[in-house]
Amino acid sequence: QKSIYIEQFIFTNDEFGKKLISICKERAKNGVEVKFLWDAAGSFTLWGTELVDELKKNNVQLLFWKTLIPGYFKIPKLRFWFFRNHRRSIIIDNNIGYTGSICISDYFKNWRDTNVRIIGPVVDHMTRAFLQMWARAQNKRPERQKKQSRYNEFRYLTNYPAPGRRRIYSELLRAMRNAREHIYITVPYFVPTHRLLRTIKGALKRGVDVQIILPEKSDHYLVDLGAQSYFSTLLKAGAKIYLYSGNIIHSKAITIDGTWSTVGSMNLDSVSLLYNFESNIVTTNNSFANTIKQHFLEDLHETRQVIMDEWKKRSFTNKIMTFFVHFIKKVL
């Protein structure tokens, strides 16, 4: 009735995308404020196309996060072209919010993803975060958002590629350091930073049950190798690693001790943790944690466990490649 804000890394003008655009155009004609914020790299197939002009003619406001031209972005500290907007959110009337790992593309429709629909005060923070990025996309300095209390049951946290502003990353490390029973992780891309790896190993030393589900084969071969380069270290430390053998698992969900959980766009690789703009729902709601845990246990039925003795017998080629991928892990 009032507004539709859509922030997306990958948006494709296929069957799924066309349906969504059609709905938004109809709403815009009826006075609803519609804003699309797409990343120029992730949604490069639409950048500079006739669709852009068509949307503007139909009162749909569209901005691309950074162009595909290096050096175009003017805001200090954000000039590095590599910083991408990886967030995915849909906010309706500042009342209903959606966020998670789903991309707007038919290509991904059979992937295993996780999204959250949420209502309540946290949606206001989603709206403010979107409008901040909208301002940045226009090379404007946005208003600073009020910090959310750590004691809010549901929070919408963001990662900003600057020291002290990687809030999801910091919260995740804090929650892992406080873990006493279990840490269940589902991510498509896993190339942990030194701090994250040290924190996971610290939890394992305390006797925490750490289980990780990764895709058997993702859409990024080098990132898969990056993840595999940590298998021996994690298995020796006592972690359990499972490879999802169904369609690609793209879900980004973590639950800890049944008391802390997160779902959103953030992966556990260097690019996502350090260089991308990301957003996640973080919650201490026990019911939510139980739901994420049940998803994890159900997904285990579609996996095979990585066993150390078997892993040692992998091909010599894989051993060489996982060794050399360590030298580029900071850009994976």
Coordinates of C-alpha atoms in Angstrom, one line a residue:
Q1 CA 0.0 0.0 0.0
K2 CA 2.9 2.4 0.7
S3 CA 6.3 1.1 -0.3
I4 CA 8.2 -1.9 -1.8
Y5 CA 12.0 -1.9 -1.4
I6 CA 14.0 -4.7 -3.0
E7 CA 17.8 -5.1 -2.5
Q8 CA 19.3 -7.9 -4.4
F9 CA 22.8 -9.1 -5.5
I10 CA 21.6 -11.2 -8.4
F11 CA 18.4 -10.2 -10.2
T12 CA 17.6 -11.8 -13.6
N13 CA 14.8 -10.8 -16.0
D14 CA 13.6 -14.3 -16.5
E15 CA 10.2 -15.9 -15.5
F16 CA 10.6 -15.3 -11.8
G17 CA 12.0 -11.8 -12.3
K18 CA 9.4 -10.8 -14.8
K19 CA 6.6 -11.8 -12.4
L20 CA 8.1 -9.8 -9.6
I21 CA 8.7 -6.8 -11.9
S22 CA 5.1 -7.0 -13.2
I23 CA 3.7 -6.8 -9.6
C24 CA 5.9 -3.9 -8.7
K25 CA 5.0 -2.0 -11.9
E26 CA 1.3 -2.4 -11.1
R27 CA 1.8 -1.2 -7.5
A28 CA 3.9 1.8 -8.7
K29 CA 1.1 2.9 -11.0
N30 CA -1.2 2.9 -8.0
G31 CA 1.0 5.2 -6.0
V32 CA 3.2 2.8 -4.1
E33 CA 6.9 3.9 -3.8
V34 CA 9.0 1.1 -5.4
K35 CA 12.8 1.1 -5.2
F36 CA 15.1 -1.5 -6.6
L37 CA 18.7 -1.6 -5.5
W38 CA 20.7 -4.2 -7.5
D39 CA 24.4 -4.9 -7.4
A40 CA 26.0 -4.0 -10.8
A41 CA 28.3 -7.0 -10.8
G42 CA 25.8 -9.6 -9.5
S43 CA 23.1 -8.3 -11.8
F44 CA 25.4 -7.4 -14.7
T45 CA 23.0 -8.9 -17.3
L46 CA 20.6 -6.0 -16.6
W47 CA 23.0 -3.2 -16.4
G48 CA 22.5 -0.8 -19.4
T49 CA 19.6 -2.7 -20.8
E50 CA 16.2 -1.4 -22.0
L51 CA 14.6 -2.8 -18.9
V52 CA 16.2 0.0 -16.9
D53 CA 14.4 2.7 -19.0
E54 CA 11.2 0.7 -18.9
L55 CA 11.2 0.6 -15.1
K56 CA 11.8 4.3 -14.8
K57 CA 8.9 5.0 -17.2
N58 CA 6.7 3.0 -14.9
N59 CA 7.7 5.0 -11.8
V60 CA 10.0 2.3 -10.5
Q61 CA 13.1 3.8 -9.0
L62 CA 16.2 1.7 -9.8
L63 CA 19.8 2.1 -8.7
F64 CA 22.8 -0.2 -9.3
W65 CA 25.2 -0.6 -6.5
K66 CA 28.5 0.7 -8.0
T67 CA 28.8 0.5 -11.7
L68 CA 31.0 -2.0 -13.6
I69 CA 33.6 0.8 -14.1
P70 CA 36.4 0.7 -11.5
G71 CA 37.0 4.0 -9.7
Y72 CA 33.5 5.3 -10.3
F73 CA 32.5 5.2 -6.7
K74 CA 33.4 8.4 -4.9
I75 CA 32.7 8.0 -1.2
P76 CA 36.0 7.9 0.8
K77 CA 37.0 4.5 2.1
L78 CA 34.5 2.8 -0.4
R79 CA 36.4 3.6 -3.6
F80 CA 37.7 0.0 -3.8
W81 CA 35.6 -1.5 -6.7
F82 CA 35.8 -4.9 -5.1
F83 CA 33.3 -4.0 -2.3
R84 CA 30.0 -5.4 -3.5
N85 CA 26.5 -5.2 -2.1
H86 CA 25.7 -8.9 -1.4
R87 CA 22.6 -8.2 0.7
R88 CA 19.1 -9.6 -0.2
S89 CA 16.1 -8.0 1.3
I90 CA 12.5 -7.2 0.4
I91 CA 10.7 -4.7 2.7
I92 CA 7.0 -4.0 2.2
D93 CA 5.3 -1.0 3.8
N94 CA 8.0 -0.9 6.5
N95 CA 5.9 -3.7 8.1
I96 CA 7.0 -7.1 6.5
G97 CA 10.5 -8.0 5.8
Y98 CA 12.2 -10.9 3.9
T99 CA 15.9 -11.7 4.0
G100 CA 18.1 -14.7 3.4
S101 CA 20.1 -16.4 0.7
I102 CA 17.7 -16.5 -2.2
C103 CA 18.6 -14.8 -5.5
I104 CA 15.9 -13.5 -8.0
S105 CA 16.7 -15.9 -10.8
D106 CA 15.2 -19.1 -12.2
Y107 CA 18.7 -20.6 -12.3
F108 CA 18.6 -21.0 -8.6
K109 CA 15.1 -22.2 -8.1
N110 CA 16.0 -25.8 -7.3
W111 CA 18.9 -24.9 -5.0
R112 CA 18.5 -25.5 -1.2
D113 CA 18.1 -22.0 0.3
T114 CA 16.8 -20.5 3.5
N115 CA 14.8 -17.2 3.8
V116 CA 13.1 -15.5 6.7
R117 CA 9.8 -13.6 6.7
I118 CA 9.7 -11.3 9.6
I119 CA 7.4 -8.7 11.1
G120 CA 7.7 -6.4 14.1
P121 CA 10.1 -3.6 15.2
V122 CA 13.1 -5.2 13.5
V123 CA 11.6 -4.4 10.1
D124 CA 12.1 -0.7 10.8
H125 CA 15.9 -1.4 11.1
M126 CA 15.7 -3.3 7.7
T127 CA 14.1 -0.2 6.1
R128 CA 16.7 2.1 7.6
A129 CA 19.6 -0.2 6.4
F130 CA 18.1 -0.2 2.9
L131 CA 17.8 3.6 2.8
Q132 CA 21.4 3.9 4.0
M133 CA 22.6 1.8 1.0
W134 CA 20.3 3.7 -1.3
A135 CA 22.0 6.9 -0.3
R136 CA 25.5 5.4 -0.7
A137 CA 24.6 4.2 -4.1
Q138 CA 24.0 7.8 -5.0
N139 CA 27.4 8.8 -3.6
K140 CA 25.7 10.5 -0.6
R141 CA 26.5 10.1 3.0
P142 CA 23.7 8.3 4.8
E143 CA 22.3 9.1 8.2
R144 CA 23.9 6.9 10.8
Q145 CA 21.5 4.2 12.1
K146 CA 20.9 3.8 15.8
K147 CA 22.7 0.8 17.2
Q148 CA 20.4 -2.1 18.1
S149 CA 20.7 -3.4 21.7
R150 CA 22.3 -6.8 22.0
Y151 CA 19.3 -7.8 24.2
N152 CA 16.7 -7.4 21.4
E153 CA 15.3 -10.8 20.6
F154 CA 15.5 -10.2 16.9
R155 CA 18.0 -7.9 15.2
Y156 CA 18.9 -7.0 11.7
L157 CA 22.6 -6.7 11.6
T158 CA 24.8 -5.6 8.7
N159 CA 28.4 -6.1 7.7
Y160 CA 30.2 -3.0 6.3
P161 CA 33.7 -3.5 4.9
A162 CA 35.6 -1.4 7.5
P163 CA 37.1 -2.3 10.9
G164 CA 34.7 -2.1 13.7
R165 CA 31.6 -2.2 11.4
R166 CA 31.5 -5.9 10.6
R167 CA 28.7 -6.4 13.1
I168 CA 27.5 -9.9 12.0
Y169 CA 31.0 -11.2 11.9
S170 CA 31.7 -9.8 15.4
E171 CA 28.4 -11.2 16.8
L172 CA 29.1 -14.6 15.3
L173 CA 32.6 -14.8 16.9
R174 CA 31.1 -13.7 20.3
A175 CA 28.4 -16.4 20.1
M176 CA 30.9 -19.1 19.1
R177 CA 33.2 -18.1 22.0
N178 CA 30.3 -18.6 24.4
A179 CA 29.1 -21.9 22.9
R180 CA 28.9 -24.8 25.3
E181 CA 26.9 -27.5 23.5
H182 CA 26.8 -27.3 19.7
I183 CA 27.5 -25.2 16.7
Y184 CA 25.6 -26.2 13.5
I185 CA 26.7 -24.4 10.4
T186 CA 25.2 -24.5 6.9
V187 CA 27.0 -22.5 4.2
P188 CA 27.8 -22.8 0.5
Y189 CA 31.2 -21.1 0.7
F190 CA 33.6 -21.7 3.6
V191 CA 37.1 -20.2 3.6
P192 CA 37.4 -19.0 7.2
T193 CA 39.6 -16.1 8.3
H194 CA 42.3 -16.9 10.9
R195 CA 40.1 -15.4 13.7
L196 CA 37.1 -17.5 12.7
L197 CA 39.2 -20.7 12.4
R198 CA 40.8 -20.1 15.8
T199 CA 37.4 -19.5 17.3
I200 CA 36.0 -22.8 15.9
K201 CA 39.0 -24.7 17.1
G202 CA 38.7 -23.1 20.6
A203 CA 35.1 -24.3 20.7
L204 CA 36.2 -27.8 19.8
K205 CA 38.8 -27.8 22.6
R206 CA 36.0 -27.0 25.0
G207 CA 34.1 -30.1 23.9
V208 CA 31.5 -28.2 21.7
D209 CA 29.9 -30.3 19.0
V210 CA 30.8 -28.5 15.7
Q211 CA 29.1 -29.8 12.6
I212 CA 29.3 -28.1 9.2
I213 CA 27.3 -28.8 6.0
L214 CA 28.9 -27.7 2.8
P215 CA 27.9 -28.4 -0.8
E216 CA 29.6 -31.4 -2.4
K217 CA 30.1 -29.2 -5.4
S218 CA 29.2 -25.5 -5.5
D219 CA 29.2 -23.0 -8.4
H220 CA 32.7 -21.8 -7.5
Y221 CA 35.3 -24.4 -7.9
L222 CA 38.2 -22.4 -6.4
V223 CA 36.1 -21.7 -3.3
D224 CA 35.4 -25.4 -3.0
L225 CA 39.1 -26.0 -3.0
G226 CA 39.6 -23.2 -0.5
A227 CA 37.1 -25.0 1.9
Q228 CA 38.8 -28.4 1.3
S229 CA 42.2 -26.9 2.3
Y230 CA 40.8 -26.6 5.9
F231 CA 39.3 -30.1 6.1
S232 CA 42.3 -31.9 7.6
T233 CA 42.8 -29.2 10.2
L234 CA 39.2 -29.2 11.3
L235 CA 38.8 -33.0 11.2
K236 CA 41.9 -33.4 13.4
A237 CA 40.4 -30.8 15.9
G238 CA 37.2 -32.9 16.1
A239 CA 34.8 -31.1 13.7
K240 CA 32.3 -33.1 11.7
I241 CA 32.0 -32.1 8.0
Y242 CA 29.2 -33.2 5.7
L243 CA 29.0 -32.7 2.0
Y244 CA 25.5 -32.1 0.6
S245 CA 24.9 -34.3 -2.4
G246 CA 21.5 -33.0 -3.5
N247 CA 21.1 -29.8 -5.5
I248 CA 23.6 -27.1 -4.5
I249 CA 23.0 -26.0 -0.9
H250 CA 23.1 -22.2 -0.8
S251 CA 21.6 -21.7 2.7
K252 CA 23.5 -19.5 5.1
A253 CA 22.3 -20.5 8.5
I254 CA 24.0 -21.0 11.9
T255 CA 22.5 -22.1 15.2
I256 CA 24.4 -22.3 18.5
D257 CA 23.2 -24.1 21.7
G258 CA 19.6 -23.6 20.8
T259 CA 19.8 -20.0 22.1
W260 CA 21.5 -18.1 19.2
S261 CA 20.9 -18.2 15.5
T262 CA 21.4 -16.3 12.3
V263 CA 20.1 -16.5 8.7
G264 CA 21.0 -14.1 6.0
S265 CA 23.4 -13.3 3.1
M266 CA 26.7 -13.7 4.8
N267 CA 29.0 -16.6 3.8
L268 CA 32.0 -17.8 5.8
D269 CA 34.6 -16.9 3.3
S270 CA 37.0 -14.0 3.2
V271 CA 35.2 -12.0 0.5
S272 CA 31.9 -12.1 2.4
L273 CA 33.3 -11.6 5.9
L274 CA 35.8 -8.8 5.1
Y275 CA 34.8 -7.1 1.8
N276 CA 31.1 -7.4 1.1
F277 CA 28.1 -5.5 2.4
E278 CA 26.0 -8.2 4.0
S279 CA 22.9 -8.5 6.2
N280 CA 21.5 -11.1 8.5
I281 CA 18.8 -11.7 11.0
V282 CA 20.4 -12.5 14.4
T283 CA 18.1 -13.8 17.2
T284 CA 18.1 -15.4 20.6
N285 CA 14.6 -16.8 20.1
N286 CA 14.6 -20.5 21.1
S287 CA 11.8 -21.5 18.8
F288 CA 13.6 -20.0 15.8
A289 CA 16.8 -21.8 16.9
N290 CA 14.9 -25.1 17.0
T291 CA 13.6 -24.6 13.5
I292 CA 17.1 -23.9 12.1
K293 CA 18.3 -27.0 14.0
Q294 CA 15.6 -29.1 12.5
H295 CA 16.5 -27.8 9.0
F296 CA 20.1 -28.8 9.7
L297 CA 19.2 -32.3 10.8
E298 CA 16.9 -32.8 7.8
D299 CA 19.7 -31.7 5.4
L300 CA 22.0 -34.3 7.0
H301 CA 20.0 -37.0 5.3
E302 CA 21.2 -35.6 1.9
T303 CA 24.9 -35.6 2.9
R304 CA 27.9 -37.8 3.2
Q305 CA 30.3 -37.4 6.1
V306 CA 34.0 -36.6 5.4
I307 CA 36.1 -39.2 7.2
M308 CA 39.7 -38.4 7.9
D309 CA 41.1 -41.8 6.7
E310 CA 39.2 -41.5 3.5
W311 CA 40.2 -37.8 3.1
K312 CA 43.8 -38.7 3.3
K313 CA 43.4 -41.0 0.3
R314 CA 42.1 -38.3 -2.0
S315 CA 43.9 -37.7 -5.3
F316 CA 47.4 -36.2 -5.5
T317 CA 46.0 -33.6 -7.8
N318 CA 43.5 -32.4 -5.2
K319 CA 46.3 -32.3 -2.5
I320 CA 48.4 -30.1 -4.8
M321 CA 45.5 -27.8 -5.7
T322 CA 44.3 -27.4 -2.1
F323 CA 47.9 -26.5 -1.1
F324 CA 48.3 -23.8 -3.7
V325 CA 44.8 -22.3 -3.1
H326 CA 46.0 -21.2 0.3
F327 CA 48.0 -18.5 -1.3
I328 CA 44.9 -16.8 -2.7
K329 CA 42.5 -17.6 0.2
K330 CA 42.1 -13.9 1.1
V331 CA 40.3 -13.2 -2.2
L332 CA 38.0 -16.3 -2.1

